[in-house]
C-alpha cells in the first residue's frame, strides 16, 4: 500500500549475479537448511548477519519464491546463507514475514561501522577461483568441490579486508609456483 513509486522504479534482472552487481555482500535466506542433498552448513542467524553488514555496505538480500524458496544453485551465488528458523509445526515463514524479520535484524542495531573496508566481491571471487585452480591440480584432494566450497564459506564469513585478500593472493601464488615444480 502506498508503494506505487517503489513498483514503478523497480528493476528486473535475469540472474542473481546481475541483480547484485555493485553489492558488497549478498545474503541468501532459507528456513529449511536440511532440504538439500547434504544440507546447508555454515548458516548465520539474522543477528549474526547484522553484525557482518556495516552501514557502508551495499547489501543484497535474496529471497526465494513463497512456495519453493531458493535453489541450491541460487544459494551458491550468495556470499552467505542466513537461516530463518521457525517452529516444528510451521518450519518456514511466509515471504512477507521473512522480509520483515531480515529488515528489522539489519536495521535495529543502530549504526554499524566496520573498522576496515571489506574486500570487493570481485576480488574475493578471484581468490576463490585461484584456490580452486590450485586444488584442481592436487590429486591428494579427493572432493575438490567440497574443499572449494569450504574455502568460499570461510572467506565469506570472515569478510576479509583488501590487504588480507592481497596477502592470500601472494601466498596462493607462491603455492602455485611451488606445486608447479613438483616432479
PDB file of C-alpha atoms in Angstrom:
ATOM      1  CA  UNK A   1       0.000   0.000   0.000  1.00  0.00           C
ATOM      2  CA  UNK A   2       1.256   3.473  -0.920  1.00  0.00           C
ATOM      3  CA  UNK A   3       4.295   1.958  -2.690  1.00  0.00           C
ATOM      4  CA  UNK A   4       3.457   2.723  -6.299  1.00  0.00           C
ATOM      5  CA  UNK A   5       6.707   4.653  -6.695  1.00  0.00           C
ATOM      6  CA  UNK A   6       8.661   1.613  -5.490  1.00  0.00           C
ATOM      7  CA  UNK A   7       6.983  -0.633  -8.066  1.00  0.00           C
ATOM      8  CA  UNK A   8       7.348   1.991 -10.774  1.00  0.00           C
ATOM      9  CA  UNK A   9      11.101   2.315 -10.135  1.00  0.00           C
ATOM     10  CA  UNK A  10      11.742  -1.422  -9.675  1.00  0.00           C
ATOM     11  CA  UNK A  11      14.355  -3.011 -11.923  1.00  0.00           C
ATOM     12  CA  UNK A  12      14.440  -6.619 -13.043  1.00  0.00           C
ATOM     13  CA  UNK A  13      17.424  -8.861 -13.688  1.00  0.00           C
ATOM     14  CA  UNK A  14      17.717 -12.313 -15.223  1.00  0.00           C
ATOM     15  CA  UNK A  15      20.275 -13.636 -12.721  1.00  0.00           C
ATOM     16  CA  UNK A  16      21.211 -13.114  -9.095  1.00  0.00           C
ATOM     17  CA  UNK A  17      24.692 -12.077 -10.203  1.00  0.00           C
ATOM     18  CA  UNK A  18      23.260  -9.362 -12.452  1.00  0.00           C
ATOM     19  CA  UNK A  19      20.824  -8.176  -9.786  1.00  0.00           C
ATOM     20  CA  UNK A  20      23.575  -7.922  -7.176  1.00  0.00           C
ATOM     21  CA  UNK A  21      26.189  -6.171  -9.308  1.00  0.00           C
ATOM     22  CA  UNK A  22      27.816  -3.482  -7.193  1.00  0.00           C
ATOM     23  CA  UNK A  23      26.779  -5.016  -3.869  1.00  0.00           C
ATOM     24  CA  UNK A  24      29.407  -5.590  -1.212  1.00  0.00           C
ATOM     25  CA  UNK A  25      27.648  -8.564   0.407  1.00  0.00           C
ATOM     26  CA  UNK A  26      24.903 -10.883  -0.882  1.00  0.00           C
ATOM     27  CA  UNK A  27      22.905 -12.909   1.635  1.00  0.00           C
ATOM     28  CA  UNK A  28      20.554 -15.694   0.606  1.00  0.00           C
ATOM     29  CA  UNK A  29      17.821 -16.739   3.011  1.00  0.00           C
ATOM     30  CA  UNK A  30      16.321 -20.092   3.915  1.00  0.00           C
ATOM     31  CA  UNK A  31      14.194 -21.593   6.639  1.00  0.00           C
ATOM     32  CA  UNK A  32      14.995 -25.192   5.758  1.00  0.00           C
ATOM     33  CA  UNK A  33      18.705 -25.917   5.885  1.00  0.00           C
ATOM     34  CA  UNK A  34      18.210 -29.680   5.602  1.00  0.00           C
ATOM     35  CA  UNK A  35      16.305 -29.774   2.314  1.00  0.00           C
ATOM     36  CA  UNK A  36      19.350 -30.107   0.078  1.00  0.00           C
ATOM     37  CA  UNK A  37      21.383 -33.216  -0.649  1.00  0.00           C
ATOM     38  CA  UNK A  38      23.879 -32.675   2.138  1.00  0.00           C
ATOM     39  CA  UNK A  39      22.166 -29.818   3.924  1.00  0.00           C
ATOM     40  CA  UNK A  40      23.463 -26.280   4.138  1.00  0.00           C
ATOM     41  CA  UNK A  41      26.270 -25.835   6.575  1.00  0.00           C
ATOM     42  CA  UNK A  42      27.587 -22.621   7.987  1.00  0.00           C
ATOM     43  CA  UNK A  43      24.346 -20.653   8.030  1.00  0.00           C
ATOM     44  CA  UNK A  44      24.247 -17.481  10.068  1.00  0.00           C
ATOM     45  CA  UNK A  45      21.319 -16.105  12.033  1.00  0.00           C
ATOM     46  CA  UNK A  46      19.749 -12.744  11.161  1.00  0.00           C
ATOM     47  CA  UNK A  47      21.571 -11.247  14.174  1.00  0.00           C
ATOM     48  CA  UNK A  48      24.926 -12.643  13.032  1.00  0.00           C
ATOM     49  CA  UNK A  49      24.324 -11.275   9.544  1.00  0.00           C
ATOM     50  CA  UNK A  50      23.530  -7.867  11.038  1.00  0.00           C
ATOM     51  CA  UNK A  51      26.966  -7.848  12.697  1.00  0.00           C
ATOM     52  CA  UNK A  52      28.631  -8.708   9.360  1.00  0.00           C
ATOM     53  CA  UNK A  53      26.897  -5.896   7.467  1.00  0.00           C
ATOM     54  CA  UNK A  54      28.146  -2.367   8.097  1.00  0.00           C
ATOM     55  CA  UNK A  55      26.422   0.898   7.254  1.00  0.00           C
ATOM     56  CA  UNK A  56      28.877   1.448   4.413  1.00  0.00           C
ATOM     57  CA  UNK A  57      27.910  -1.870   2.798  1.00  0.00           C
ATOM     58  CA  UNK A  58      25.562  -2.156  -0.124  1.00  0.00           C
ATOM     59  CA  UNK A  59      23.862  -5.378   0.942  1.00  0.00           C
ATOM     60  CA  UNK A  60      21.548  -7.554  -1.116  1.00  0.00           C
ATOM     61  CA  UNK A  61      19.036  -9.885   0.491  1.00  0.00           C
ATOM     62  CA  UNK A  62      17.935 -12.735  -1.752  1.00  0.00           C
ATOM     63  CA  UNK A  63      14.604 -14.437  -1.076  1.00  0.00           C
ATOM     64  CA  UNK A  64      13.134 -17.345  -2.987  1.00  0.00           C
ATOM     65  CA  UNK A  65       9.574 -17.848  -4.098  1.00  0.00           C
ATOM     66  CA  UNK A  66       6.946 -18.355  -1.429  1.00  0.00           C
ATOM     67  CA  UNK A  67       6.397 -21.981  -2.401  1.00  0.00           C
ATOM     68  CA  UNK A  68       9.847 -23.295  -3.239  1.00  0.00           C
ATOM     69  CA  UNK A  69      12.432 -20.943  -1.751  1.00  0.00           C
ATOM     70  CA  UNK A  70      15.896 -20.628  -3.252  1.00  0.00           C
ATOM     71  CA  UNK A  71      17.555 -23.496  -5.070  1.00  0.00           C
ATOM     72  CA  UNK A  72      20.939 -24.852  -4.036  1.00  0.00           C
ATOM     73  CA  UNK A  73      22.461 -23.191  -7.099  1.00  0.00           C
ATOM     74  CA  UNK A  74      20.895 -19.824  -6.226  1.00  0.00           C
ATOM     75  CA  UNK A  75      22.208 -20.055  -2.661  1.00  0.00           C
ATOM     76  CA  UNK A  76      25.613 -20.833  -4.155  1.00  0.00           C
ATOM     77  CA  UNK A  77      25.579 -17.395  -5.809  1.00  0.00           C
ATOM     78  CA  UNK A  78      25.316 -15.765  -2.383  1.00  0.00           C
ATOM     79  CA  UNK A  79      28.232 -14.850  -0.127  1.00  0.00           C
ATOM     80  CA  UNK A  80      26.491 -16.091   2.973  1.00  0.00           C
ATOM     81  CA  UNK A  81      23.308 -18.014   3.786  1.00  0.00           C
ATOM     82  CA  UNK A  82      21.071 -16.768   6.559  1.00  0.00           C
ATOM     83  CA  UNK A  83      18.714 -19.212   8.218  1.00  0.00           C
ATOM     84  CA  UNK A  84      15.289 -18.052   9.323  1.00  0.00           C
ATOM     85  CA  UNK A  85      14.178 -20.875  11.607  1.00  0.00           C
ATOM     86  CA  UNK A  86      10.574 -21.012  12.729  1.00  0.00           C
ATOM     87  CA  UNK A  87       8.777 -23.779  14.654  1.00  0.00           C
ATOM     88  CA  UNK A  88       8.479 -27.536  14.121  1.00  0.00           C
ATOM     89  CA  UNK A  89       4.810 -27.247  13.128  1.00  0.00           C
ATOM     90  CA  UNK A  90       5.477 -24.387  10.725  1.00  0.00           C
ATOM     91  CA  UNK A  91       9.128 -24.698   9.679  1.00  0.00           C
ATOM     92  CA  UNK A  92       9.194 -21.689   7.350  1.00  0.00           C
ATOM     93  CA  UNK A  93       7.881 -18.151   7.427  1.00  0.00           C
ATOM     94  CA  UNK A  94       5.916 -16.698   4.555  1.00  0.00           C
ATOM     95  CA  UNK A  95       7.809 -14.320   2.310  1.00  0.00           C
ATOM     96  CA  UNK A  96       6.467 -11.058   3.730  1.00  0.00           C
ATOM     97  CA  UNK A  97       7.314 -12.126   7.274  1.00  0.00           C
ATOM     98  CA  UNK A  98      10.799 -13.274   6.233  1.00  0.00           C
ATOM     99  CA  UNK A  99      11.460  -9.904   4.629  1.00  0.00           C
ATOM    100  CA  UNK A 100      10.208  -8.095   7.744  1.00  0.00           C
ATOM    101  CA  UNK A 101      12.415 -10.171  10.073  1.00  0.00           C
ATOM    102  CA  UNK A 102      15.506  -9.643   7.928  1.00  0.00           C
ATOM    103  CA  UNK A 103      14.983  -5.902   7.515  1.00  0.00           C
ATOM    104  CA  UNK A 104      14.368  -5.495  11.237  1.00  0.00           C
ATOM    105  CA  UNK A 105      17.501  -7.506  12.105  1.00  0.00           C
ATOM    106  CA  UNK A 106      19.644  -5.420   9.767  1.00  0.00           C
ATOM    107  CA  UNK A 107      18.361  -2.044  10.945  1.00  0.00           C
ATOM    108  CA  UNK A 108      17.506  -2.499  14.637  1.00  0.00           C
ATOM    109  CA  UNK A 109      21.082  -2.469  15.931  1.00  0.00           C
ATOM    110  CA  UNK A 110      21.726   1.135  15.028  1.00  0.00           C
ATOM    111  CA  UNK A 111      24.858   2.369  13.320  1.00  0.00           C
ATOM    112  CA  UNK A 112      27.394  -0.335  12.456  1.00  0.00           C
ATOM    113  CA  UNK A 113      30.802   0.764  11.288  1.00  0.00           C
ATOM    114  CA  UNK A 114      33.491  -1.579  10.035  1.00  0.00           C
ATOM    115  CA  UNK A 115      36.924  -0.667  11.285  1.00  0.00           C
ATOM    116  CA  UNK A 116      38.216  -1.779   7.913  1.00  0.00           C
ATOM    117  CA  UNK A 117      36.898  -1.899   4.369  1.00  0.00           C
ATOM    118  CA  UNK A 118      35.959  -5.435   3.327  1.00  0.00           C
ATOM    119  CA  UNK A 119      37.489  -6.547   0.025  1.00  0.00           C
ATOM    120  CA  UNK A 120      35.485  -6.138  -3.148  1.00  0.00           C
ATOM    121  CA  UNK A 121      33.365  -9.189  -4.042  1.00  0.00           C
ATOM    122  CA  UNK A 122      35.091  -9.490  -7.432  1.00  0.00           C
ATOM    123  CA  UNK A 123      38.489  -9.723  -5.776  1.00  0.00           C
ATOM    124  CA  UNK A 124      37.196 -12.346  -3.330  1.00  0.00           C
ATOM    125  CA  UNK A 125      35.739 -14.328  -6.254  1.00  0.00           C
ATOM    126  CA  UNK A 126      39.172 -14.212  -7.948  1.00  0.00           C
ATOM    127  CA  UNK A 127      40.736 -15.532  -4.750  1.00  0.00           C
ATOM    128  CA  UNK A 128      38.238 -18.403  -4.638  1.00  0.00           C
ATOM    129  CA  UNK A 129      38.906 -19.177  -8.302  1.00  0.00           C
ATOM    130  CA  UNK A 130      42.656 -19.180  -7.695  1.00  0.00           C
ATOM    131  CA  UNK A 131      42.251 -21.567  -4.755  1.00  0.00           C
ATOM    132  CA  UNK A 132      40.021 -23.856  -6.833  1.00  0.00           C
ATOM    133  CA  UNK A 133      42.653 -23.871  -9.586  1.00  0.00           C
ATOM    134  CA  UNK A 134      45.337 -24.927  -7.132  1.00  0.00           C
ATOM    135  CA  UNK A 135      43.335 -27.765  -5.602  1.00  0.00           C
ATOM    136  CA  UNK A 136      42.281 -28.908  -9.084  1.00  0.00           C
ATOM    137  CA  UNK A 137      45.912 -29.882  -9.662  1.00  0.00           C
ATOM    138  CA  UNK A 138      46.237 -31.793  -6.399  1.00  0.00           C
ATOM    139  CA  UNK A 139      45.367 -35.478  -6.770  1.00  0.00           C
ATOM    140  CA  UNK A 140      45.595 -35.813  -2.964  1.00  0.00           C
ATOM    141  CA  UNK A 141      42.442 -33.694  -2.570  1.00  0.00           C
ATOM    142  CA  UNK A 142      39.591 -36.090  -3.263  1.00  0.00           C
ATOM    143  CA  UNK A 143      36.452 -33.943  -3.009  1.00  0.00           C
ATOM    144  CA  UNK A 144      37.607 -30.759  -4.705  1.00  0.00           C
ATOM    145  CA  UNK A 145      34.087 -29.287  -4.885  1.00  0.00           C
ATOM    146  CA  UNK A 146      33.594 -29.705  -1.131  1.00  0.00           C
ATOM    147  CA  UNK A 147      37.016 -28.232  -0.310  1.00  0.00           C
ATOM    148  CA  UNK A 148      36.438 -25.306  -2.688  1.00  0.00           C
ATOM    149  CA  UNK A 149      33.036 -24.600  -1.143  1.00  0.00           C
ATOM    150  CA  UNK A 150      34.516 -24.781   2.362  1.00  0.00           C
ATOM    151  CA  UNK A 151      37.157 -22.206   1.363  1.00  0.00           C
ATOM    152  CA  UNK A 152      34.454 -19.964  -0.119  1.00  0.00           C
ATOM    153  CA  UNK A 153      32.287 -20.247   3.022  1.00  0.00           C
ATOM    154  CA  UNK A 154      35.160 -19.453   5.383  1.00  0.00           C
ATOM    155  CA  UNK A 155      36.235 -16.423   3.339  1.00  0.00           C
ATOM    156  CA  UNK A 156      32.636 -15.147   3.079  1.00  0.00           C
ATOM    157  CA  UNK A 157      32.001 -15.404   6.813  1.00  0.00           C
ATOM    158  CA  UNK A 158      35.317 -13.686   7.547  1.00  0.00           C
ATOM    159  CA  UNK A 159      34.669 -10.738   5.185  1.00  0.00           C
ATOM    160  CA  UNK A 160      38.425 -10.158   4.718  1.00  0.00           C
ATOM    161  CA  UNK A 161      39.890  -6.707   4.195  1.00  0.00           C
ATOM    162  CA  UNK A 162      41.518  -5.838   0.891  1.00  0.00           C
ATOM    163  CA  UNK A 163      45.051  -6.158   2.273  1.00  0.00           C
ATOM    164  CA  UNK A 164      44.192  -9.590   3.711  1.00  0.00           C
ATOM    165  CA  UNK A 165      42.979 -10.762   0.306  1.00  0.00           C
ATOM    166  CA  UNK A 166      46.175  -9.412  -1.256  1.00  0.00           C
ATOM    167  CA  UNK A 167      48.232 -11.381   1.290  1.00  0.00           C
ATOM    168  CA  UNK A 168      46.276 -14.547   0.437  1.00  0.00           C
ATOM    169  CA  UNK A 169      46.858 -13.909  -3.287  1.00  0.00           C
ATOM    170  CA  UNK A 170      50.608 -13.733  -2.596  1.00  0.00           C
ATOM    171  CA  UNK A 171      50.540 -16.961  -0.580  1.00  0.00           C
ATOM    172  CA  UNK A 172      48.445 -18.818  -3.181  1.00  0.00           C
ATOM    173  CA  UNK A 173      50.723 -17.590  -5.988  1.00  0.00           C
ATOM    174  CA  UNK A 174      53.745 -18.926  -4.085  1.00  0.00           C
ATOM    175  CA  UNK A 175      51.949 -22.247  -3.550  1.00  0.00           C
ATOM    176  CA  UNK A 176      51.085 -22.437  -7.234  1.00  0.00           C
ATOM    177  CA  UNK A 177      54.725 -21.867  -8.226  1.00  0.00           C
ATOM    178  CA  UNK A 178      55.985 -24.423  -5.704  1.00  0.00           C
ATOM    179  CA  UNK A 179      53.428 -27.017  -6.805  1.00  0.00           C
ATOM    180  CA  UNK A 180      54.347 -26.384 -10.429  1.00  0.00           C
ATOM    181  CA  UNK A 181      57.895 -27.528  -9.634  1.00  0.00           C
ATOM    182  CA  UNK A 182      56.747 -30.863  -8.190  1.00  0.00           C
ATOM    183  CA  UNK A 183      58.036 -33.923 -10.035  1.00  0.00           C
TER     184      UNK A 183
END
